[in-house]
Coordinates of C-alpha atoms in Angstrom, one line a residue:
Chain L
M1 CA 17.6 -58.6 86.8
I2 CA 20.0 -61.0 87.0
A3 CA 21.8 -62.5 90.0
P4 CA 23.8 -65.6 90.3
G5 CA 25.3 -67.7 92.6
F6 CA 27.7 -66.3 95.2
T7 CA 26.1 -62.7 95.0
G8 CA 24.4 -60.3 97.1
S9 CA 26.1 -60.8 100.7
P10 CA 24.7 -58.8 103.5
L11 CA 28.1 -57.8 104.5
D12 CA 29.1 -54.1 105.6
R13 CA 33.0 -54.8 104.5
S14 CA 33.4 -51.9 106.7
E15 CA 37.1 -51.5 104.9
P16 CA 38.3 -48.5 106.7
I17 CA 38.2 -50.2 109.7
R18 CA 40.8 -52.7 108.4
I19 CA 43.5 -49.7 108.8
D20 CA 42.4 -48.9 112.0
P21 CA 44.1 -51.4 114.6
A22 CA 42.2 -49.7 117.7
A23 CA 38.8 -49.7 116.0
E24 CA 39.2 -53.0 114.9
I25 CA 40.0 -53.8 118.4
A26 CA 36.9 -52.4 119.6
L27 CA 34.9 -54.0 116.9
A28 CA 36.1 -57.5 118.1
A29 CA 35.7 -56.6 121.8
A30 CA 31.8 -54.7 121.4
P31 CA 28.6 -57.2 122.4
G32 CA 27.4 -59.3 119.6
A33 CA 30.5 -59.8 117.5
L34 CA 30.1 -62.9 116.2
L35 CA 32.2 -65.9 114.4
L36 CA 31.4 -68.0 111.9
D37 CA 31.1 -71.4 112.7
L38 CA 33.6 -73.3 110.3
E39 CA 34.9 -76.9 110.2
E40 CA 37.6 -77.5 107.8
Y41 CA 35.7 -75.0 105.5
M42 CA 32.7 -76.8 106.0
P43 CA 30.0 -74.4 107.4
R44 CA 27.5 -75.5 109.9
L45 CA 24.0 -74.2 108.6
A46 CA 21.1 -72.9 110.8
D47 CA 17.6 -72.1 109.7
G48 CA 19.1 -72.2 106.2
A49 CA 21.4 -69.6 106.5
L50 CA 24.7 -69.8 107.7
G51 CA 25.6 -70.4 111.5
W52 CA 27.6 -68.4 113.7
S53 CA 28.9 -67.7 117.6
P54 CA 29.9 -65.5 120.1
L55 CA 33.1 -64.9 118.8
P56 CA 36.0 -66.1 121.1
A57 CA 39.1 -64.6 122.4
L58 CA 41.5 -64.7 119.6
A59 CA 44.7 -62.4 118.8
P60 CA 43.9 -60.2 116.0
E61 CA 46.6 -62.0 113.5
E62 CA 43.9 -65.4 113.6
R63 CA 40.9 -63.6 112.9
V64 CA 39.6 -61.8 110.2
L65 CA 37.2 -59.4 109.7
L66 CA 34.7 -60.4 107.0
G67 CA 33.0 -56.7 107.6
T68 CA 29.8 -55.9 109.8
I69 CA 25.6 -56.5 109.6
D70 CA 23.9 -53.7 111.1
G71 CA 27.1 -52.7 113.0
I72 CA 27.8 -56.2 114.7
A73 CA 31.1 -57.3 113.5
R74 CA 31.3 -60.7 111.7
Y75 CA 34.4 -62.7 111.7
A76 CA 36.6 -65.8 110.4
R77 CA 39.2 -67.7 112.5
I78 CA 43.0 -67.5 110.7
D79 CA 43.8 -70.9 112.1
P80 CA 47.9 -70.7 111.5
H81 CA 48.1 -74.6 111.0
A82 CA 44.9 -75.3 108.4
K83 CA 45.7 -76.8 105.5
G84 CA 44.0 -75.1 102.2
A85 CA 40.4 -76.3 101.2
R86 CA 39.6 -78.7 99.1
R87 CA 36.2 -79.6 96.8
S88 CA 33.9 -81.6 98.5
P89 CA 30.5 -82.3 97.1
E90 CA 29.4 -82.7 100.6
L91 CA 30.0 -78.6 100.2
F92 CA 28.3 -78.3 97.4
A93 CA 24.8 -80.2 98.7
L94 CA 25.0 -77.9 102.1
L95 CA 25.7 -74.8 100.0
T96 CA 23.0 -75.5 97.1
Q97 CA 20.5 -74.5 100.1
L98 CA 21.3 -71.5 101.1
P99 CA 20.3 -68.1 99.5
A100 CA 23.1 -66.3 97.1
G101 CA 23.6 -63.6 99.5
E102 CA 24.6 -66.2 102.1
M103 CA 26.6 -68.1 99.6
A104 CA 28.4 -64.8 99.2
T105 CA 29.6 -64.4 102.6
Y106 CA 30.5 -67.7 102.5
A107 CA 32.3 -67.3 99.5
T108 CA 34.7 -64.6 100.9
A109 CA 35.5 -66.3 104.0
R110 CA 36.5 -69.6 102.3
S111 CA 38.4 -67.9 100.1
L112 CA 40.7 -65.5 102.4
L113 CA 41.2 -68.3 105.1
D114 CA 42.4 -70.8 102.2
W115 CA 44.4 -67.6 100.9
H116 CA 46.0 -67.6 104.5
A117 CA 46.8 -71.4 104.6
R118 CA 48.7 -71.3 101.3
H119 CA 50.6 -68.2 101.6
R120 CA 52.4 -68.4 104.5
F121 CA 55.7 -67.4 103.4
C122 CA 56.8 -64.3 101.4
A123 CA 56.6 -65.2 97.8
N124 CA 59.5 -62.4 97.3
C125 CA 61.9 -63.8 100.4
G126 CA 60.7 -66.9 101.6
A127 CA 60.4 -65.7 104.9
A128 CA 57.4 -66.3 107.2
S129 CA 54.6 -64.0 107.1
Q130 CA 51.6 -62.3 109.1
P131 CA 48.2 -61.5 109.0
I132 CA 47.8 -57.6 109.0
R133 CA 44.8 -55.2 108.1
A134 CA 42.5 -57.4 110.5
G135 CA 43.2 -60.3 107.7
W136 CA 43.2 -58.6 104.9
A137 CA 46.9 -58.7 103.9
R138 CA 50.2 -60.5 105.4
R139 CA 53.0 -58.7 105.8
C140 CA 56.6 -60.1 106.0
P141 CA 58.7 -58.8 108.9
S142 CA 62.2 -60.0 106.5
C143 CA 61.5 -57.5 103.5
G144 CA 58.5 -55.6 104.7
T145 CA 56.8 -56.8 101.5
E146 CA 52.7 -56.6 101.7
H147 CA 51.0 -59.5 100.3
F148 CA 47.0 -59.1 99.2
P149 CA 44.1 -62.0 98.2
R150 CA 44.3 -63.2 95.0
T151 CA 41.2 -63.5 92.5
D152 CA 41.9 -65.0 89.2
P153 CA 39.6 -63.7 86.6
V154 CA 38.1 -66.8 84.6
V155 CA 35.9 -65.9 81.3
I156 CA 32.7 -68.4 80.6
M157 CA 31.1 -67.7 77.3
L158 CA 29.0 -68.7 75.1
A159 CA 29.8 -68.3 71.2
E160 CA 26.4 -67.5 69.5
H161 CA 25.7 -68.0 65.9
G162 CA 22.4 -66.9 63.8
T163 CA 20.1 -64.5 64.9
A164 CA 16.4 -64.2 66.5
A165 CA 14.6 -67.7 66.4
E166 CA 17.5 -69.3 64.2
A167 CA 19.8 -68.6 66.9
R168 CA 22.3 -71.2 68.7
V169 CA 24.7 -71.1 71.1
L170 CA 27.9 -73.6 71.9
V171 CA 27.8 -75.8 75.2
G172 CA 30.9 -78.6 75.5
R173 CA 31.5 -81.0 78.2
Q174 CA 34.9 -81.8 80.2
P175 CA 35.1 -85.7 80.9
M176 CA 34.8 -84.8 84.4
F177 CA 31.4 -83.4 84.2
D178 CA 28.3 -85.5 85.2
P179 CA 27.1 -87.8 82.6
G180 CA 25.2 -85.8 80.0
R181 CA 25.6 -82.2 81.7
Y182 CA 27.0 -79.9 78.8
S183 CA 27.8 -76.2 80.3
A184 CA 29.5 -73.1 78.5
L185 CA 33.3 -72.8 77.7
A186 CA 35.3 -71.3 79.9
G187 CA 39.2 -70.3 81.1
F188 CA 41.9 -68.5 83.2
L189 CA 41.8 -65.0 81.6
E190 CA 45.9 -64.4 81.1
V191 CA 48.5 -61.3 82.1
G192 CA 48.3 -58.9 79.2
E193 CA 44.6 -60.1 78.5
S194 CA 41.6 -58.1 78.1
I195 CA 38.8 -59.6 79.3
E196 CA 37.8 -59.8 75.4
A197 CA 40.9 -61.1 74.3
A198 CA 40.8 -63.7 76.8
V199 CA 36.9 -64.8 75.6
A200 CA 38.3 -64.7 72.0
R201 CA 41.5 -67.0 72.6
E202 CA 39.6 -69.6 74.9
L203 CA 36.7 -70.1 72.1
F204 CA 39.5 -70.3 69.4
E205 CA 41.8 -72.7 71.5
E206 CA 39.0 -74.9 72.8
A207 CA 36.6 -75.1 70.1
G208 CA 37.7 -73.5 66.7
V209 CA 35.3 -70.6 66.7
V210 CA 36.2 -66.9 65.7
A211 CA 34.7 -64.5 68.3
G212 CA 33.2 -61.2 66.6
A213 CA 31.2 -59.0 68.8
I214 CA 31.2 -60.2 72.8
R215 CA 29.1 -58.7 75.0
Y216 CA 29.3 -59.0 79.2
V217 CA 26.1 -60.5 80.4
A218 CA 27.2 -61.1 84.6
S219 CA 29.9 -62.4 86.8
Q220 CA 30.5 -64.0 90.1
P221 CA 33.0 -64.7 92.8
W222 CA 33.5 -69.0 92.9
P223 CA 35.4 -69.6 96.0
F224 CA 37.0 -72.8 94.8
P225 CA 39.4 -71.5 95.8
S226 CA 39.2 -67.6 94.5
Q227 CA 37.7 -67.0 90.8
L228 CA 36.2 -64.3 89.8
M229 CA 33.7 -65.6 86.8
I230 CA 32.8 -63.5 84.1
A231 CA 30.2 -64.9 81.9
C232 CA 30.4 -63.2 77.8
I233 CA 28.4 -63.9 74.9
A234 CA 30.3 -63.9 71.7
Q235 CA 29.0 -63.6 68.3
V236 CA 30.0 -65.9 65.8
A237 CA 30.1 -66.2 61.8
D238 CA 30.6 -69.7 61.2
D239 CA 30.0 -72.4 63.1
T240 CA 32.3 -75.1 62.1
V241 CA 33.4 -76.4 65.6
K242 CA 36.9 -77.8 66.0
I243 CA 37.4 -79.5 69.7
D244 CA 40.8 -79.7 71.3
H245 CA 39.9 -82.9 73.0
H246 CA 42.5 -81.9 75.8
E247 CA 39.8 -79.5 77.3
L248 CA 36.7 -81.0 75.8
E249 CA 35.0 -84.4 75.4
D250 CA 32.4 -82.8 73.4
A251 CA 30.6 -79.8 72.0
M252 CA 27.5 -79.0 70.3
W253 CA 25.0 -76.5 69.1
V254 CA 21.8 -75.9 71.5
T255 CA 19.0 -73.4 70.8
R256 CA 16.7 -71.8 73.1
G257 CA 14.3 -74.1 73.5
E258 CA 16.7 -76.9 73.7
I259 CA 18.5 -75.0 76.7
A260 CA 14.9 -74.5 78.1
A261 CA 14.0 -78.0 77.9
A262 CA 17.3 -78.7 79.5
F263 CA 16.4 -76.8 82.3
N264 CA 12.8 -77.8 82.8
R265 CA 14.7 -81.6 82.8
A266 CA 12.0 -82.3 79.7
E267 CA 11.9 -85.5 78.8
G268 CA 14.1 -86.5 75.8
A269 CA 16.2 -83.1 76.7
R270 CA 19.5 -82.9 74.7
F271 CA 21.5 -82.3 77.7
N272 CA 21.2 -81.9 81.5
P273 CA 22.2 -78.0 82.9
P274 CA 24.8 -77.0 85.1
A275 CA 24.0 -76.0 88.8
P276 CA 22.2 -73.8 89.6
H277 CA 24.6 -71.7 91.7
A278 CA 27.5 -72.1 88.8
I279 CA 27.5 -68.5 86.6
A280 CA 27.1 -71.3 83.7
S281 CA 23.4 -71.2 84.7
T282 CA 22.7 -67.9 85.0
L283 CA 24.1 -67.1 81.3
L284 CA 22.5 -70.0 79.8
R285 CA 19.4 -68.8 81.5
A286 CA 20.1 -65.1 80.0
W287 CA 20.4 -65.8 76.9
V288 CA 17.1 -67.6 76.9
D289 CA 15.5 -64.9 78.0
G290 CA 17.1 -62.7 75.3
A291 CA 20.7 -61.4 76.4
Chain S
M1 CA 34.1 -50.5 68.3
I2 CA 36.0 -50.0 71.7
A3 CA 39.9 -50.5 71.7
P4 CA 41.2 -49.3 74.9
G5 CA 45.0 -48.8 75.0
F6 CA 47.2 -51.8 76.2
T7 CA 44.4 -54.2 73.8
G8 CA 44.9 -55.7 70.5
S9 CA 48.7 -57.7 70.5
P10 CA 49.2 -59.7 67.4
L11 CA 50.7 -62.1 69.6
D12 CA 49.4 -66.0 69.2
R13 CA 50.1 -67.1 72.7
S14 CA 50.6 -70.7 71.8
E15 CA 49.6 -72.1 75.0
P16 CA 49.5 -75.7 74.3
I17 CA 53.5 -75.9 73.6
R18 CA 53.8 -74.2 77.1
I19 CA 53.2 -77.7 78.1
D20 CA 55.4 -79.4 75.8
P21 CA 58.8 -78.7 76.7
A22 CA 60.4 -80.3 73.3
A23 CA 58.2 -78.3 71.0
E24 CA 59.2 -75.4 73.4
I25 CA 62.6 -75.8 72.8
A26 CA 62.3 -76.8 69.0
L27 CA 60.5 -73.2 68.8
A28 CA 63.2 -71.1 70.1
A29 CA 65.5 -72.8 68.1
A30 CA 64.1 -72.5 65.1
P31 CA 65.7 -69.5 62.7
G32 CA 64.2 -66.1 63.2
A33 CA 62.8 -66.7 66.9
L34 CA 63.1 -63.4 68.2
L35 CA 64.0 -62.0 71.7
L36 CA 62.5 -58.3 73.2
D37 CA 64.2 -55.6 73.5
L38 CA 64.3 -54.5 77.6
E39 CA 66.9 -52.9 79.9
E40 CA 65.3 -52.7 83.6
Y41 CA 61.5 -53.0 81.7
M42 CA 61.9 -50.2 79.3
P43 CA 61.8 -51.1 75.8
R44 CA 63.5 -49.8 72.7
L45 CA 61.3 -48.5 70.1
A46 CA 62.0 -49.3 66.4
D47 CA 59.8 -47.8 63.3
G48 CA 57.1 -46.7 66.4
A49 CA 57.3 -50.3 66.6
L50 CA 58.7 -52.5 70.0
G51 CA 62.4 -53.6 69.3
W52 CA 63.3 -57.2 68.8
S53 CA 66.9 -58.6 68.9
P54 CA 67.9 -62.8 67.5
L55 CA 67.0 -64.9 70.5
P56 CA 70.5 -65.8 72.1
A57 CA 71.6 -69.2 73.6
L58 CA 69.1 -69.0 76.9
A59 CA 68.3 -71.7 79.3
P60 CA 64.4 -72.6 79.6
E61 CA 64.6 -71.2 82.7
E62 CA 65.6 -67.8 81.6
R63 CA 62.9 -67.3 78.8
V64 CA 59.1 -67.1 78.7
L65 CA 57.8 -67.7 75.5
L66 CA 54.9 -64.5 74.8
G67 CA 53.5 -66.1 72.1
T68 CA 54.3 -66.6 68.1
I69 CA 53.7 -64.0 65.0
D70 CA 53.3 -65.8 62.1
G71 CA 55.0 -68.9 63.5
I72 CA 57.8 -67.0 64.6
A73 CA 58.6 -67.4 68.7
R74 CA 58.4 -64.2 70.6
Y75 CA 60.6 -64.9 74.0
A76 CA 61.3 -62.5 76.9
R77 CA 64.1 -63.1 78.9
I78 CA 63.8 -63.8 82.6
D79 CA 66.9 -62.1 84.4
P80 CA 66.9 -64.2 87.9
H81 CA 68.3 -61.2 89.8
A82 CA 66.3 -58.8 88.1
K83 CA 64.0 -56.4 90.7
G84 CA 60.4 -55.8 90.6
A85 CA 59.4 -52.8 88.0
R86 CA 58.5 -49.4 89.3
R87 CA 56.4 -46.8 87.4
S88 CA 58.4 -44.4 85.4
P89 CA 57.3 -40.7 83.7
E90 CA 60.1 -41.8 80.8
L91 CA 58.3 -45.4 80.2
F92 CA 54.9 -43.6 80.2
A93 CA 56.4 -40.8 77.0
L94 CA 58.1 -43.9 75.7
L95 CA 54.3 -46.0 75.7
T96 CA 52.7 -43.1 74.0
Q97 CA 54.3 -43.7 71.2
L98 CA 53.1 -47.1 70.4
P99 CA 50.0 -48.5 69.2
A100 CA 47.8 -49.9 71.5
G101 CA 48.5 -53.7 69.9
E102 CA 52.4 -53.2 70.5
M103 CA 51.3 -52.3 74.0
A104 CA 49.5 -55.0 74.9
T105 CA 52.5 -57.0 73.7
Y106 CA 54.7 -55.3 76.3
A107 CA 52.0 -55.4 78.9
T108 CA 51.9 -59.2 78.6
A109 CA 56.3 -59.3 78.6
R110 CA 56.3 -57.0 81.6
S111 CA 53.7 -58.4 83.8
L112 CA 55.3 -61.6 83.2
L113 CA 58.7 -60.3 84.1
D114 CA 57.7 -58.3 87.0
W115 CA 55.5 -61.5 88.7
H116 CA 58.6 -63.5 88.1
A117 CA 60.6 -60.9 90.2
R118 CA 58.6 -60.6 93.2
H119 CA 58.0 -64.1 93.2
R120 CA 60.8 -66.2 93.4
F121 CA 59.8 -68.1 96.7
C122 CA 57.4 -70.4 97.2
A123 CA 54.1 -68.8 99.2
N124 CA 53.1 -72.4 100.7
C125 CA 56.4 -73.2 102.3
G126 CA 59.3 -70.7 101.8
A127 CA 61.5 -72.4 99.3
A128 CA 63.2 -71.2 96.1
S129 CA 61.0 -71.3 93.2
Q130 CA 61.6 -72.3 89.4
P131 CA 60.0 -71.5 86.1
I132 CA 58.3 -73.9 84.1
R133 CA 56.0 -74.1 81.5
A134 CA 57.7 -71.6 79.2
G135 CA 57.4 -69.1 82.0
W136 CA 54.1 -68.9 82.4
A137 CA 54.2 -70.7 86.1
R138 CA 56.9 -71.0 88.7
R139 CA 57.1 -75.0 90.9
C140 CA 58.5 -75.6 94.4
P141 CA 60.9 -78.3 93.9
S142 CA 60.5 -78.5 98.0
C143 CA 57.0 -79.2 98.2
G144 CA 55.4 -79.5 94.6
T145 CA 53.4 -76.4 94.6
E146 CA 52.9 -74.6 91.0
H147 CA 52.4 -71.0 91.2
F148 CA 50.5 -68.9 87.9
P149 CA 50.7 -65.3 87.3
R150 CA 48.7 -63.2 88.9
T151 CA 45.9 -60.6 87.3
D152 CA 44.3 -58.1 89.7
P153 CA 41.0 -57.1 88.8
V154 CA 40.1 -53.5 89.4
V155 CA 36.5 -51.7 88.8
I156 CA 36.8 -48.4 87.2
M157 CA 33.4 -46.6 86.8
L158 CA 31.2 -43.5 86.4
A159 CA 28.3 -42.8 88.3
E160 CA 25.4 -41.9 85.9
H161 CA 23.1 -39.4 87.4
G162 CA 19.9 -38.4 84.7
T163 CA 19.0 -38.9 81.7
A164 CA 19.6 -37.8 77.9
A165 CA 20.5 -34.3 77.8
E166 CA 20.2 -33.6 81.6
A167 CA 22.8 -36.4 82.5
R168 CA 26.1 -35.9 84.4
V169 CA 28.8 -38.5 85.6
L170 CA 30.8 -38.1 88.4
V171 CA 34.4 -38.0 87.9
G172 CA 37.2 -37.3 91.0
R173 CA 40.8 -36.5 91.3
Q174 CA 43.3 -38.0 93.5
P175 CA 46.1 -35.7 95.1
M176 CA 48.7 -37.4 93.3
F177 CA 47.4 -36.4 89.6
D178 CA 48.3 -33.5 87.8
P179 CA 46.7 -30.6 88.1
G180 CA 43.5 -29.9 87.0
R181 CA 43.1 -33.8 85.8
Y182 CA 39.8 -35.8 86.7
S183 CA 38.8 -38.8 85.8
A184 CA 36.7 -42.3 87.2
L185 CA 36.8 -43.6 90.2
A186 CA 38.6 -46.8 90.5
G187 CA 39.6 -49.5 93.4
F188 CA 40.3 -53.4 93.5
L189 CA 37.5 -55.8 93.4
E190 CA 38.1 -58.2 96.9
V191 CA 37.8 -61.6 97.0
G192 CA 33.9 -63.4 96.8
E193 CA 32.6 -60.1 95.3
S194 CA 31.0 -59.7 91.6
I195 CA 32.6 -56.8 89.6
E196 CA 28.6 -55.0 89.9
A197 CA 29.5 -55.3 94.1
A198 CA 32.6 -54.2 93.9
V199 CA 31.5 -51.5 91.6
A200 CA 28.9 -50.4 94.0
R201 CA 31.3 -51.0 97.1
E202 CA 33.4 -48.4 95.3
L203 CA 31.0 -45.9 94.6
F204 CA 29.6 -46.0 98.2
E205 CA 33.3 -45.8 99.8
E206 CA 34.7 -42.9 97.9
A207 CA 31.8 -41.0 96.8
G208 CA 28.9 -42.1 99.2
V209 CA 26.3 -42.7 96.3
V210 CA 24.2 -45.6 96.0
A211 CA 24.6 -47.6 92.6
G212 CA 21.1 -48.4 90.7
A213 CA 21.4 -50.6 87.7
I214 CA 25.1 -51.3 86.1
R215 CA 26.3 -51.4 82.6
Y216 CA 29.8 -53.2 81.5
V217 CA 31.3 -51.3 79.2
A218 CA 35.1 -52.5 78.1
S219 CA 38.3 -53.9 80.2
Q220 CA 41.8 -53.6 79.2
P221 CA 45.3 -54.8 80.8
W222 CA 47.1 -52.4 82.8
P223 CA 50.8 -53.6 83.5
F224 CA 51.5 -51.8 86.7
P225 CA 51.9 -54.2 88.1
S226 CA 49.2 -56.5 86.7
Q227 CA 45.9 -55.4 86.9
L228 CA 42.7 -56.3 84.5
M229 CA 40.8 -53.0 84.7
I230 CA 37.4 -53.6 84.3
A231 CA 35.3 -50.6 83.4
C232 CA 31.5 -49.8 84.0
I233 CA 28.8 -47.4 84.5
A234 CA 26.4 -47.1 87.5
Q235 CA 23.0 -45.2 87.6
V236 CA 22.2 -43.2 90.8
A237 CA 19.2 -42.2 91.8
D238 CA 20.7 -39.2 94.2
D239 CA 23.4 -36.9 93.1
T240 CA 24.3 -35.7 96.8
V241 CA 28.5 -36.5 97.1
K242 CA 30.2 -37.3 100.2
I243 CA 33.9 -37.9 99.7
D244 CA 36.1 -39.9 101.3
H245 CA 38.8 -37.4 101.4
H246 CA 41.4 -40.4 102.3
E247 CA 40.6 -41.6 98.8
L248 CA 40.2 -38.3 96.7
E249 CA 40.8 -34.7 97.1
D250 CA 37.5 -33.6 95.0
A251 CA 34.7 -35.0 92.8
M252 CA 32.3 -33.3 90.3
W253 CA 29.1 -34.1 88.2
V254 CA 30.1 -33.3 84.6
T255 CA 27.9 -33.3 81.6
R256 CA 28.6 -35.1 78.2
G257 CA 29.3 -31.4 76.4
E258 CA 31.9 -30.6 79.7
I259 CA 33.7 -34.3 78.7
A260 CA 34.1 -32.9 75.4
A261 CA 35.4 -30.1 76.3
A262 CA 38.1 -31.5 78.2
F263 CA 39.3 -33.7 75.5
N264 CA 39.3 -31.2 72.8
R265 CA 41.9 -29.4 75.5
A266 CA 38.5 -26.2 75.0
E267 CA 39.5 -22.9 76.4
G268 CA 37.4 -22.7 79.8
A269 CA 37.1 -26.6 80.0
R270 CA 36.5 -27.6 83.7
F271 CA 39.1 -30.6 83.7
N272 CA 42.0 -32.1 82.2
P273 CA 41.0 -35.7 81.5
P274 CA 43.0 -39.0 81.5
A275 CA 45.8 -40.1 79.0
P276 CA 44.3 -41.6 75.9
H277 CA 46.1 -44.9 76.8
A278 CA 44.0 -45.5 80.5
I279 CA 40.8 -47.4 80.3
A280 CA 39.2 -44.4 82.0
S281 CA 39.5 -42.4 79.0
T282 CA 38.0 -45.1 77.2
L283 CA 35.2 -44.9 79.4
L284 CA 34.5 -41.1 79.1
R285 CA 34.7 -41.1 75.7
A286 CA 32.2 -44.3 75.1
W287 CA 30.0 -42.3 77.7
V288 CA 29.9 -39.2 75.6
D289 CA 29.4 -41.2 72.6
G290 CA 26.0 -42.9 74.0
A291 CA 27.3 -45.8 76.2

């Protein structure tokens, strides 16, 4: 069972309620309704889980219904003046204390609030838009266009060369990585591409390797700001690597044993592995286990 | 080898050239550069392929570099006054005459041009934005935000009940479908979801079935306007169906033999299958073949 970080939220998304304003108002007014504790996108933790407070009086356009847990509504606050979220090392340190399901709930809230903060105007006509559908869309009062939160698919993949005990996969490092860290290669899927086409293109662009058969392994949402990470393994017949130094500082082929040593922080390990909540970690571990 | 419709474009996307304006200008000026023949998103076909014409003089912000084929640039025209694309039965009839690779090239052009037509204003501040990066992004001159074409992931899936010869999958029909047609269930993946979470949610919402193990089968871009279709199969232990009649008119369990009969248009077939260029067709055929 593969369970990447940021997956397994206990929320029932209660989608039908979003388009039923009366039901949503009743849900918000019901006893026990809760608001996610956030301060500039930073969660407050309580007993190793996300912190919540009683839902205060908020106008419908200032709240987003994340969903329900045991019938009790869970909201986040849409601040009409909030700025978009930024990455922060403190946040990462905090998130690693949470189980994956709590991270998934946080991911949903963060991506939604960041989307509202960066999409206050209608891309079709430029007028100011307003949240609708319990915070899951915005509508332009001028031209009537409805806008929905965006999710950008990203492919993240290992090229695999050889079989069985001889098999190796390609890991690379970007200049911004922590010292010694290597990870799977990755890139945004583009308009007009399948997952497989994007995997093949990125591997060729970044490392000059030609993908053969491609197999899907796992996926996760990545809320910085709002990606869908799609993890794959691509067989390659030729292990000659030609790095694109705009993208990668280095790349190398590693064996299952070398990856296990990296995760075990073994002495003499060839590299430091990706963070445990990143799907690159899930992907490398899955490959070690035979994926 | 699974090859869904809208996949396998011969284009080299030439991504590095997009951020090198001098190289892009040289490419556009080189002999042989071509422009995709489109009239309000309708392609002109020539010898069973997309039609192209010599690239006329266009300002950089009025052209999008689709990529190159054998080093020759292929462009589409960004009309600064174009409206967004609409579905048309005539277009579908035309597309079905094309091989999948040509459909993939068309998909890329259509999704990009439609995105430009619907995103002329900055969602962050409301000012008019301008195409940059050879048509692969827009930039706001007022606040500096860069905007990229969006791709919306959609999960499309079969619930599978039973094993081997006893196995059946669930197909459903929406009221808008042609008479007798049934297809896989589908829905937009939401912010904060993995592919697996979206598959489980959609199956439960639309048909009341609880997904167990989920396996990925294939993907395709779907340019109406710009989806990434992600096809999966989810095992279910209980075949009790509870239809959401807001989404589906009917749903039924079908065997491999019944699906084969549908594709063969056999007399007495229980349903009409989805169109061959839709990934629902690929998914059903893959399942019949043992996926």
